[in-house]
Amino acid sequence: MRHKTVLLFVLLFLSSQFSATAQTKAPSLIGLAELNVVIEDLDDNAKEGGLTASQLQTDVELRLRQAGLRVNTTALEFLHVRVTALGPTAAREVAWKVDVELQQPVIIVRTKEATTGTTWDASSIALSSSPSFIPLNVRRKVNDFVDAFLNDWLSVNAKR
């Protein structure tokens, strides 16, 4: 328990330093017509707060489709969503982190090796006063990041 408390304070310190970061690489989104959505398995703390992977999957896919981006489970490109929660503390606070990344095939110029790499990402660390606030806060943050991704995508692709 003490180990978790120390880690929670580290996360809180980081969140005060970096409330949200987004690395925009809109040119890597040119011509992107479809992608898969991968929601990483949720940890027990996120599940105990009531968050479900199916909620996140539905939220993300709906936003992508509304913007004109096709969702295809066989696409090589995928939007990867990861949620990590830590807590609750004795005060019932929960620290959580959200990462949204576009993974797509890339070629390492130096070696000509094909691999998968992150070409767009956003992340945030926050604190909720209760585990019951996790689903609402996390879903809102994921939606904000998907909207930022779509804004970048739309900036280099005509809406379909």
Tab-separated table of N, CA and C in Angstrom:
chain	number	residue	atom	x	y	z
A	1	MET	N	0.816	-1.184	0.000
A	1	MET	CA	0.000	0.000	0.000
A	1	MET	C	0.871	1.263	0.000
A	2	ARG	N	1.940	1.234	0.782
A	2	ARG	CA	2.830	2.396	0.843
A	2	ARG	C	3.451	2.667	-0.527
A	3	HIS	N	3.782	1.582	-1.246
A	3	HIS	CA	4.360	1.709	-2.579
A	3	HIS	C	3.380	2.419	-3.523
A	4	LYS	N	2.102	2.061	-3.423
A	4	LYS	CA	1.085	2.695	-4.254
A	4	LYS	C	0.923	4.167	-3.903
A	5	THR	N	1.009	4.492	-2.623
A	5	THR	CA	0.873	5.882	-2.194
A	5	THR	C	2.005	6.725	-2.749
A	6	VAL	N	3.223	6.211	-2.711
A	6	VAL	CA	4.380	6.932	-3.262
A	6	VAL	C	4.194	7.130	-4.761
A	7	LEU	N	3.751	6.084	-5.443
A	7	LEU	CA	3.535	6.193	-6.878
A	7	LEU	C	2.432	7.198	-7.192
A	8	LEU	N	1.403	7.225	-6.384
A	8	LEU	CA	0.329	8.188	-6.561
A	8	LEU	C	0.859	9.612	-6.461
A	9	PHE	N	1.716	9.879	-5.480
A	9	PHE	CA	2.274	11.218	-5.341
A	9	PHE	C	3.187	11.572	-6.516
A	10	VAL	N	3.900	10.606	-7.048
A	10	VAL	CA	4.719	10.855	-8.237
A	10	VAL	C	3.817	11.235	-9.405
A	11	LEU	N	2.733	10.477	-9.575
A	11	LEU	CA	1.790	10.797	-10.651
A	11	LEU	C	1.184	12.181	-10.469
A	12	LEU	N	0.849	12.527	-9.239
A	12	LEU	CA	0.287	13.843	-8.979
A	12	LEU	C	1.285	14.943	-9.293
A	13	PHE	N	2.540	14.727	-8.948
A	13	PHE	CA	3.571	15.705	-9.266
A	13	PHE	C	3.685	15.875	-10.770
A	14	LEU	N	3.706	14.748	-11.484
A	14	LEU	CA	3.801	14.822	-12.939
A	14	LEU	C	2.589	15.521	-13.534
A	15	SER	N	1.414	15.255	-12.982
A	15	SER	CA	0.212	15.876	-13.527
A	15	SER	C	0.243	17.387	-13.337
A	16	SER	N	0.866	17.849	-12.261
A	16	SER	CA	0.962	19.291	-12.077
A	16	SER	C	1.963	19.895	-13.057
A	17	GLN	N	2.910	19.103	-13.494
A	17	GLN	CA	3.906	19.580	-14.446
A	17	GLN	C	3.429	19.457	-15.890
A	18	PHE	N	2.693	18.392	-16.191
A	18	PHE	CA	2.252	18.095	-17.555
A	18	PHE	C	0.777	17.702	-17.523
A	19	SER	N	-0.106	18.660	-17.625
A	19	SER	CA	-1.524	18.318	-17.544
A	19	SER	C	-1.990	17.607	-18.799
A	20	ALA	N	-1.452	17.941	-19.940
A	20	ALA	CA	-1.798	17.241	-21.178
A	20	ALA	C	-0.717	17.550	-22.192
A	21	THR	N	-0.332	16.540	-22.919
A	21	THR	CA	0.628	16.758	-23.983
A	21	THR	C	0.092	16.113	-25.241
A	22	ALA	N	0.287	16.745	-26.341
A	22	ALA	CA	-0.119	16.173	-27.616
A	22	ALA	C	0.986	16.452	-28.611
A	23	GLN	N	1.408	15.431	-29.266
A	23	GLN	CA	2.436	15.571	-30.278
A	23	GLN	C	1.727	15.491	-31.618
A	24	THR	N	1.588	16.617	-32.289
A	24	THR	CA	0.830	16.677	-33.522
A	24	THR	C	1.752	16.450	-34.702
A	25	LYS	N	1.407	15.469	-35.486
A	25	LYS	CA	2.143	15.177	-36.706
A	25	LYS	C	1.134	14.962	-37.818
A	26	ALA	N	0.373	16.024	-38.112
A	26	ALA	CA	-0.700	15.939	-39.097
A	26	ALA	C	-0.236	15.408	-40.453
A	27	PRO	N	0.965	15.753	-40.945
A	27	PRO	CA	1.360	15.214	-42.246
A	27	PRO	C	1.362	13.679	-42.314
A	28	SER	N	1.577	13.015	-41.195
A	28	SER	CA	1.559	11.547	-41.203
A	28	SER	C	0.142	11.001	-41.340
A	29	LEU	N	-0.860	11.885	-41.300
A	29	LEU	CA	-2.256	11.474	-41.421
A	29	LEU	C	-2.800	11.627	-42.840
A	30	ILE	N	-2.001	12.186	-43.744
A	30	ILE	CA	-2.445	12.390	-45.125
A	30	ILE	C	-2.778	11.041	-45.753
A	31	GLY	N	-3.966	10.965	-46.348
A	31	GLY	CA	-4.388	9.756	-47.051
A	31	GLY	C	-4.930	8.651	-46.155
A	32	LEU	N	-4.949	8.863	-44.871
A	32	LEU	CA	-5.484	7.861	-43.948
A	32	LEU	C	-6.994	7.797	-44.145
A	33	ALA	N	-7.498	6.658	-44.616
A	33	ALA	CA	-8.920	6.528	-44.929
A	33	ALA	C	-9.654	5.612	-43.959
A	34	GLU	N	-8.913	4.736	-43.298
A	34	GLU	CA	-9.541	3.809	-42.361
A	34	GLU	C	-8.538	3.421	-41.294
A	35	LEU	N	-9.070	2.995	-40.162
A	35	LEU	CA	-8.198	2.501	-39.113
A	35	LEU	C	-8.985	1.633	-38.155
A	36	ASN	N	-8.251	0.861	-37.396
A	36	ASN	CA	-8.809	0.006	-36.368
A	36	ASN	C	-8.754	0.775	-35.048
A	37	VAL	N	-9.543	0.355	-34.092
A	37	VAL	CA	-9.507	0.936	-32.753
A	37	VAL	C	-9.154	-0.181	-31.787
A	38	VAL	N	-8.090	0.019	-31.023
A	38	VAL	CA	-7.649	-0.975	-30.045
A	38	VAL	C	-7.708	-0.336	-28.661
A	39	ILE	N	-8.559	-0.897	-27.817
A	39	ILE	CA	-8.644	-0.446	-26.437
A	39	ILE	C	-7.865	-1.454	-25.603
A	40	GLU	N	-6.801	-0.996	-24.971
A	40	GLU	CA	-5.985	-1.896	-24.152
A	40	GLU	C	-6.807	-2.390	-22.967
A	41	ASP	N	-6.551	-3.625	-22.555
A	41	ASP	CA	-7.251	-4.174	-21.398
A	41	ASP	C	-7.139	-3.212	-20.228
A	42	LEU	N	-8.264	-2.960	-19.589
A	42	LEU	CA	-8.282	-2.039	-18.447
A	42	LEU	C	-7.745	-2.734	-17.206
A	43	ASP	N	-7.023	-1.984	-16.382
A	43	ASP	CA	-6.547	-2.560	-15.131
A	43	ASP	C	-7.700	-2.648	-14.132
A	44	ASP	N	-7.501	-3.390	-13.075
A	44	ASP	CA	-8.565	-3.628	-12.094
A	44	ASP	C	-9.089	-2.342	-11.470
A	45	ASN	N	-8.206	-1.375	-11.221
A	45	ASN	CA	-8.650	-0.122	-10.611
A	45	ASN	C	-9.621	0.634	-11.520
A	46	ALA	N	-9.362	0.620	-12.814
A	46	ALA	CA	-10.274	1.285	-13.747
A	46	ALA	C	-11.600	0.536	-13.815
A	47	LYS	N	-11.542	-0.781	-13.832
A	47	LYS	CA	-12.773	-1.572	-13.879
A	47	LYS	C	-13.599	-1.382	-12.618
A	48	GLU	N	-12.925	-1.358	-11.467
A	48	GLU	CA	-13.640	-1.190	-10.198
A	48	GLU	C	-14.341	0.156	-10.123
A	49	GLY	N	-13.821	1.141	-10.840
A	49	GLY	CA	-14.469	2.442	-10.896
A	49	GLY	C	-15.676	2.462	-11.813
A	50	GLY	N	-15.875	1.364	-12.575
A	50	GLY	CA	-17.040	1.276	-13.450
A	50	GLY	C	-16.753	1.529	-14.916
A	51	LEU	N	-15.505	1.732	-15.275
A	51	LEU	CA	-15.150	1.957	-16.672
A	51	LEU	C	-15.123	0.632	-17.414
A	52	THR	N	-15.609	0.611	-18.652
A	52	THR	CA	-15.550	-0.610	-19.453
A	52	THR	C	-14.887	-0.326	-20.800
A	53	ALA	N	-14.191	-1.320	-21.291
A	53	ALA	CA	-13.546	-1.201	-22.598
A	53	ALA	C	-14.588	-1.027	-23.695
A	54	SER	N	-15.741	-1.680	-23.551
A	54	SER	CA	-16.772	-1.568	-24.585
A	54	SER	C	-17.317	-0.143	-24.678
A	55	GLN	N	-17.421	0.571	-23.540
A	55	GLN	CA	-17.836	1.976	-23.569
A	55	GLN	C	-16.848	2.795	-24.385
A	56	LEU	N	-15.571	2.607	-24.085
A	56	LEU	CA	-14.534	3.363	-24.786
A	56	LEU	C	-14.519	3.027	-26.271
A	57	GLN	N	-14.642	1.747	-26.595
A	57	GLN	CA	-14.652	1.296	-27.990
A	57	GLN	C	-15.787	1.988	-28.756
A	58	THR	N	-16.971	1.975	-28.173
A	58	THR	CA	-18.133	2.595	-28.813
A	58	THR	C	-17.931	4.098	-28.972
A	59	ASP	N	-17.458	4.764	-27.918
A	59	ASP	CA	-17.228	6.209	-27.972
A	59	ASP	C	-16.274	6.581	-29.105
A	60	VAL	N	-15.150	5.880	-29.163
A	60	VAL	CA	-14.116	6.220	-30.144
A	60	VAL	C	-14.604	5.919	-31.559
A	61	GLU	N	-15.154	4.732	-31.769
A	61	GLU	CA	-15.616	4.372	-33.122
A	61	GLU	C	-16.690	5.327	-33.627
A	62	LEU	N	-17.611	5.706	-32.765
A	62	LEU	CA	-18.675	6.626	-33.160
A	62	LEU	C	-18.099	7.966	-33.605
A	63	ARG	N	-17.162	8.502	-32.849
A	63	ARG	CA	-16.562	9.791	-33.208
A	63	ARG	C	-15.823	9.702	-34.545
A	64	LEU	N	-15.090	8.618	-34.748
A	64	LEU	CA	-14.361	8.463	-36.002
A	64	LEU	C	-15.319	8.396	-37.188
A	65	ARG	N	-16.362	7.593	-37.054
A	65	ARG	CA	-17.339	7.446	-38.145
A	65	ARG	C	-18.048	8.772	-38.428
A	66	GLN	N	-18.396	9.511	-37.395
A	66	GLN	CA	-19.072	10.793	-37.587
A	66	GLN	C	-18.198	11.783	-38.357
A	67	ALA	N	-16.889	11.660	-38.208
A	67	ALA	CA	-15.968	12.551	-38.916
A	67	ALA	C	-15.671	12.072	-40.331
A	68	GLY	N	-16.134	10.865	-40.677
A	68	GLY	CA	-15.912	10.347	-42.022
A	68	GLY	C	-14.737	9.396	-42.146
A	69	LEU	N	-14.198	8.953	-41.043
A	69	LEU	CA	-13.079	8.009	-41.051
A	69	LEU	C	-13.641	6.607	-40.832
A	70	ARG	N	-13.370	5.702	-41.759
A	70	ARG	CA	-13.888	4.335	-41.657
A	70	ARG	C	-13.165	3.557	-40.566
A	71	VAL	N	-13.915	2.747	-39.849
A	71	VAL	CA	-13.350	1.856	-38.847
A	71	VAL	C	-13.320	0.468	-39.454
A	72	ASN	N	-12.133	-0.150	-39.483
A	72	ASN	CA	-11.945	-1.465	-40.091
A	72	ASN	C	-11.042	-2.285	-39.166
A	73	THR	N	-11.558	-3.386	-38.670
A	73	THR	CA	-10.795	-4.202	-37.715
A	73	THR	C	-9.585	-4.880	-38.340
A	74	THR	N	-9.464	-4.857	-39.665
A	74	THR	CA	-8.297	-5.467	-40.317
A	74	THR	C	-7.279	-4.425	-40.788
A	75	ALA	N	-7.565	-3.151	-40.539
A	75	ALA	CA	-6.636	-2.095	-40.973
A	75	ALA	C	-5.313	-2.208	-40.225
A	76	LEU	N	-4.222	-1.908	-40.915
A	76	LEU	CA	-2.901	-1.932	-40.290
A	76	LEU	C	-2.707	-0.749	-39.346
A	77	GLU	N	-3.354	0.358	-39.630
A	77	GLU	CA	-3.275	1.542	-38.796
A	77	GLU	C	-4.307	1.404	-37.684
A	78	PHE	N	-3.939	1.790	-36.464
A	78	PHE	CA	-4.915	1.692	-35.380
A	78	PHE	C	-4.722	2.789	-34.355
A	79	LEU	N	-5.875	3.216	-33.814
A	79	LEU	CA	-5.881	4.159	-32.716
A	79	LEU	C	-5.869	3.331	-31.439
A	80	HIS	N	-4.816	3.517	-30.653
A	80	HIS	CA	-4.598	2.720	-29.450
A	80	HIS	C	-4.945	3.575	-28.232
A	81	VAL	N	-5.860	3.077	-27.402
A	81	VAL	CA	-6.290	3.794	-26.199
A	81	VAL	C	-5.877	2.971	-24.984
A	82	ARG	N	-5.173	3.629	-24.059
A	82	ARG	CA	-4.713	2.964	-22.833
A	82	ARG	C	-5.118	3.826	-21.636
A	83	VAL	N	-5.757	3.183	-20.657
A	83	VAL	CA	-6.164	3.864	-19.432
A	83	VAL	C	-5.544	3.124	-18.258
A	84	THR	N	-4.889	3.856	-17.383
A	84	THR	CA	-4.287	3.280	-16.191
A	84	THR	C	-4.806	4.050	-14.987
A	85	ALA	N	-5.250	3.316	-13.973
A	85	ALA	CA	-5.758	3.968	-12.759
A	85	ALA	C	-4.994	3.427	-11.557
A	86	LEU	N	-4.752	4.308	-10.590
A	86	LEU	CA	-4.035	3.925	-9.379
A	86	LEU	C	-4.793	4.457	-8.176
A	87	GLY	N	-5.077	3.604	-7.247
A	87	GLY	CA	-5.789	4.030	-6.043
A	87	GLY	C	-6.918	3.064	-5.768
A	88	PRO	N	-7.859	3.396	-4.986
A	88	PRO	CA	-7.999	4.678	-4.319
A	88	PRO	C	-7.111	4.781	-3.083
A	89	THR	N	-6.792	6.016	-2.728
A	89	THR	CA	-6.044	6.283	-1.504
A	89	THR	C	-6.999	6.210	-0.328
A	90	ALA	N	-6.490	6.428	0.856
A	90	ALA	CA	-7.347	6.454	2.049
A	90	ALA	C	-8.407	7.545	1.933
A	91	ALA	N	-8.110	8.598	1.187
A	91	ALA	CA	-9.068	9.688	0.981
A	91	ALA	C	-9.982	9.412	-0.211
A	92	ARG	N	-9.912	8.196	-0.764
A	92	ARG	CA	-10.741	7.759	-1.896
A	92	ARG	C	-10.380	8.459	-3.205
A	93	GLU	N	-9.182	9.024	-3.307
A	93	GLU	CA	-8.749	9.651	-4.548
A	93	GLU	C	-8.122	8.602	-5.451
A	94	VAL	N	-8.302	8.811	-6.751
A	94	VAL	CA	-7.763	7.897	-7.751
A	94	VAL	C	-6.997	8.708	-8.784
A	95	ALA	N	-5.759	8.342	-9.021
A	95	ALA	CA	-4.974	8.949	-10.096
A	95	ALA	C	-5.184	8.096	-11.340
A	96	TRP	N	-5.320	8.739	-12.483
A	96	TRP	CA	-5.494	7.983	-13.712
A	96	TRP	C	-4.769	8.670	-14.858
A	97	LYS	N	-4.384	7.853	-15.808
A	97	LYS	CA	-3.644	8.330	-16.977
A	97	LYS	C	-4.333	7.815	-18.221
A	98	VAL	N	-4.461	8.671	-19.217
A	98	VAL	CA	-5.059	8.314	-20.498
A	98	VAL	C	-4.024	8.563	-21.588
A	99	ASP	N	-3.830	7.573	-22.443
A	99	ASP	CA	-2.965	7.702	-23.614
A	99	ASP	C	-3.776	7.340	-24.848
A	100	VAL	N	-3.686	8.161	-25.885
A	100	VAL	CA	-4.280	7.848	-27.183
A	100	VAL	C	-3.168	8.018	-28.205
A	101	GLU	N	-2.935	6.968	-28.988
A	101	GLU	CA	-1.835	6.978	-29.956
A	101	GLU	C	-2.309	6.413	-31.288
A	102	LEU	N	-1.847	7.013	-32.376
A	102	LEU	CA	-2.052	6.406	-33.686
A	102	LEU	C	-0.810	5.583	-33.988
A	103	GLN	N	-1.007	4.313	-34.186
A	103	GLN	CA	0.071	3.405	-34.572
A	103	GLN	C	-0.133	3.067	-36.041
A	104	GLN	N	0.933	3.164	-36.828
A	104	GLN	CA	0.825	2.790	-38.234
A	104	GLN	C	2.161	2.284	-38.752
A	105	PRO	N	2.108	1.566	-39.882
A	105	PRO	CA	3.355	1.037	-40.439
A	105	PRO	C	4.313	2.177	-40.793
A	106	VAL	N	5.558	1.991	-40.438
A	106	VAL	CA	6.607	2.952	-40.763
A	106	VAL	C	7.832	2.175	-41.237
A	107	ILE	N	8.713	2.869	-41.910
A	107	ILE	CA	9.969	2.259	-42.352
A	107	ILE	C	11.108	3.033	-41.717
A	108	ILE	N	11.999	2.309	-41.077
A	108	ILE	CA	13.186	2.928	-40.501
A	108	ILE	C	14.136	3.214	-41.658
A	109	VAL	N	14.389	4.476	-41.921
A	109	VAL	CA	15.179	4.891	-43.077
A	109	VAL	C	16.569	4.260	-43.044
A	110	ARG	N	17.176	4.265	-41.884
A	110	ARG	CA	18.548	3.775	-41.751
A	110	ARG	C	18.683	2.308	-42.144
A	111	THR	N	17.714	1.478	-41.749
A	111	THR	CA	17.831	0.026	-41.973
A	111	THR	C	16.851	-0.505	-43.014
A	112	LYS	N	15.935	0.331	-43.470
A	112	LYS	CA	14.865	-0.064	-44.403
A	112	LYS	C	13.933	-1.106	-43.797
A	113	GLU	N	13.943	-1.233	-42.463
A	113	GLU	CA	13.097	-2.191	-41.771
A	113	GLU	C	11.690	-1.622	-41.596
A	114	ALA	N	10.686	-2.443	-41.943
A	114	ALA	CA	9.293	-2.055	-41.729
A	114	ALA	C	8.892	-2.452	-40.313
A	115	THR	N	8.188	-1.545	-39.647
A	115	THR	CA	7.726	-1.796	-38.288
A	115	THR	C	6.470	-0.971	-38.050
A	116	THR	N	5.957	-0.991	-36.854
A	116	THR	CA	4.823	-0.148	-36.485
A	116	THR	C	5.322	0.912	-35.522
A	117	GLY	N	4.904	2.141	-35.751
A	117	GLY	CA	5.356	3.224	-34.891
A	117	GLY	C	4.238	4.191	-34.558
A	118	THR	N	4.438	4.947	-33.510
A	118	THR	CA	3.490	5.973	-33.106
A	118	THR	C	3.748	7.221	-33.934
A	119	THR	N	2.725	7.705	-34.641
A	119	THR	CA	2.883	8.911	-35.450
A	119	THR	C	2.029	10.071	-34.952
A	120	TRP	N	1.190	9.811	-33.985
A	120	TRP	CA	0.387	10.856	-33.343
A	120	TRP	C	0.069	10.368	-31.942
A	121	ASP	N	0.135	11.254	-30.949
A	121	ASP	CA	-0.199	10.820	-29.592
A	121	ASP	C	-0.626	11.986	-28.721
A	122	ALA	N	-1.364	11.642	-27.682
A	122	ALA	CA	-1.776	12.599	-26.661
A	122	ALA	C	-1.901	11.837	-25.356
A	123	SER	N	-1.575	12.493	-24.241
A	123	SER	CA	-1.695	11.824	-22.950
A	123	SER	C	-2.004	12.850	-21.868
A	124	SER	N	-2.573	12.334	-20.785
A	124	SER	CA	-2.941	13.191	-19.666
A	124	SER	C	-2.917	12.381	-18.387
A	125	ILE	N	-2.538	13.033	-17.306
A	125	ILE	CA	-2.587	12.435	-15.977
A	125	ILE	C	-3.487	13.327	-15.133
A	126	ALA	N	-4.388	12.716	-14.389
A	126	ALA	CA	-5.321	13.510	-13.582
A	126	ALA	C	-5.653	12.786	-12.287
A	127	LEU	N	-6.388	13.480	-11.447
A	127	LEU	CA	-6.794	12.939	-10.160
A	127	LEU	C	-8.294	13.098	-10.021
A	128	SER	N	-8.960	12.025	-9.608
A	128	SER	CA	-10.394	12.072	-9.331
A	128	SER	C	-10.592	11.929	-7.834
A	129	SER	N	-11.582	12.615	-7.325
A	129	SER	CA	-11.834	12.575	-5.887
A	129	SER	C	-12.523	11.292	-5.454
A	130	SER	N	-12.985	10.502	-6.402
A	130	SER	CA	-13.667	9.248	-6.075
A	130	SER	C	-13.559	8.295	-7.251
A	131	PRO	N	-13.440	6.991	-6.995
A	131	PRO	CA	-13.400	6.031	-8.101
A	131	PRO	C	-14.628	6.118	-9.003
A	132	SER	N	-15.761	6.561	-8.454
A	132	SER	CA	-16.977	6.628	-9.267
A	132	SER	C	-16.894	7.711	-10.344
A	133	PHE	N	-15.944	8.646	-10.221
A	133	PHE	CA	-15.789	9.675	-11.241
A	133	PHE	C	-14.916	9.219	-12.404
A	134	ILE	N	-14.262	8.093	-12.285
A	134	ILE	CA	-13.361	7.632	-13.341
A	134	ILE	C	-14.060	7.492	-14.686
A	135	PRO	N	-15.183	6.775	-14.798
A	135	PRO	CA	-15.768	6.590	-16.128
A	135	PRO	C	-16.064	7.901	-16.854
A	136	LEU	N	-16.712	8.830	-16.180
A	136	LEU	CA	-17.064	10.094	-16.813
A	136	LEU	C	-15.823	10.888	-17.200
A	137	ASN	N	-14.877	11.027	-16.292
A	137	ASN	CA	-13.665	11.804	-16.564
A	137	ASN	C	-12.807	11.185	-17.655
A	138	VAL	N	-12.641	9.872	-17.600
A	138	VAL	CA	-11.810	9.201	-18.596
A	138	VAL	C	-12.473	9.262	-19.965
A	139	ARG	N	-13.751	8.977	-20.036
A	139	ARG	CA	-14.443	9.021	-21.327
A	139	ARG	C	-14.372	10.421	-21.917
A	140	ARG	N	-14.514	11.440	-21.095
A	140	ARG	CA	-14.421	12.822	-21.580
A	140	ARG	C	-13.022	13.097	-22.124
A	141	LYS	N	-11.994	12.652	-21.404
A	141	LYS	CA	-10.618	12.897	-21.848
A	141	LYS	C	-10.314	12.134	-23.141
A	142	VAL	N	-10.741	10.883	-23.219
A	142	VAL	CA	-10.534	10.113	-24.455
A	142	VAL	C	-11.227	10.815	-25.620
A	143	ASN	N	-12.460	11.261	-25.409
A	143	ASN	CA	-13.183	11.964	-26.476
A	143	ASN	C	-12.466	13.250	-26.879
A	144	ASP	N	-11.926	13.975	-25.912
A	144	ASP	CA	-11.166	15.188	-26.232
A	144	ASP	C	-9.961	14.856	-27.112
A	145	PHE	N	-9.252	13.785	-26.767
A	145	PHE	CA	-8.071	13.408	-27.547
A	145	PHE	C	-8.456	12.909	-28.933
A	146	VAL	N	-9.544	12.161	-29.039
A	146	VAL	CA	-10.003	11.701	-30.358
A	146	VAL	C	-10.410	12.907	-31.199
A	147	ASP	N	-11.068	13.877	-30.594
A	147	ASP	CA	-11.420	15.100	-31.325
A	147	ASP	C	-10.167	15.831	-31.815
A	148	ALA	N	-9.134	15.897	-30.978
A	148	ALA	CA	-7.880	16.542	-31.394
A	148	ALA	C	-7.258	15.778	-32.558
A	149	PHE	N	-7.274	14.447	-32.477
A	149	PHE	CA	-6.772	13.618	-33.569
A	149	PHE	C	-7.561	13.908	-34.848
A	150	LEU	N	-8.881	13.932	-34.733
A	150	LEU	CA	-9.720	14.165	-35.908
A	150	LEU	C	-9.520	15.561	-36.481
A	151	ASN	N	-9.294	16.549	-35.627
A	151	ASN	CA	-8.998	17.892	-36.131
A	151	ASN	C	-7.729	17.879	-36.967
A	152	ASP	N	-6.710	17.180	-36.493
A	152	ASP	CA	-5.472	17.071	-37.265
A	152	ASP	C	-5.717	16.301	-38.559
A	153	TRP	N	-6.475	15.218	-38.464
A	153	TRP	CA	-6.781	14.400	-39.650
A	153	TRP	C	-7.546	15.223	-40.683
A	154	LEU	N	-8.570	15.952	-40.225
A	154	LEU	CA	-9.364	16.765	-41.144
A	154	LEU	C	-8.549	17.906	-41.742
A	155	SER	N	-7.527	18.374	-41.025
A	155	SER	CA	-6.708	19.466	-41.546
A	155	SER	C	-5.895	19.068	-42.768
A	156	VAL	N	-5.685	17.771	-42.957
A	156	VAL	CA	-4.889	17.309	-44.107
A	156	VAL	C	-5.665	16.367	-45.032
A	157	ASN	N	-6.932	16.117	-44.723
A	157	ASN	CA	-7.776	15.244	-45.544
A	157	ASN	C	-9.143	15.912	-45.711
A	158	ALA	N	-9.666	15.867	-46.932
A	158	ALA	CA	-11.009	16.414	-47.174
A	158	ALA	C	-12.023	15.523	-46.469
A	159	LYS	N	-13.052	16.143	-45.859
A	159	LYS	CA	-14.093	15.358	-45.197
A	159	LYS	C	-14.849	14.541	-46.239
A	160	ARG	N	-15.099	13.278	-45.908
A	160	ARG	CA	-15.775	12.373	-46.837
A	160	ARG	C	-17.269	12.455	-46.685
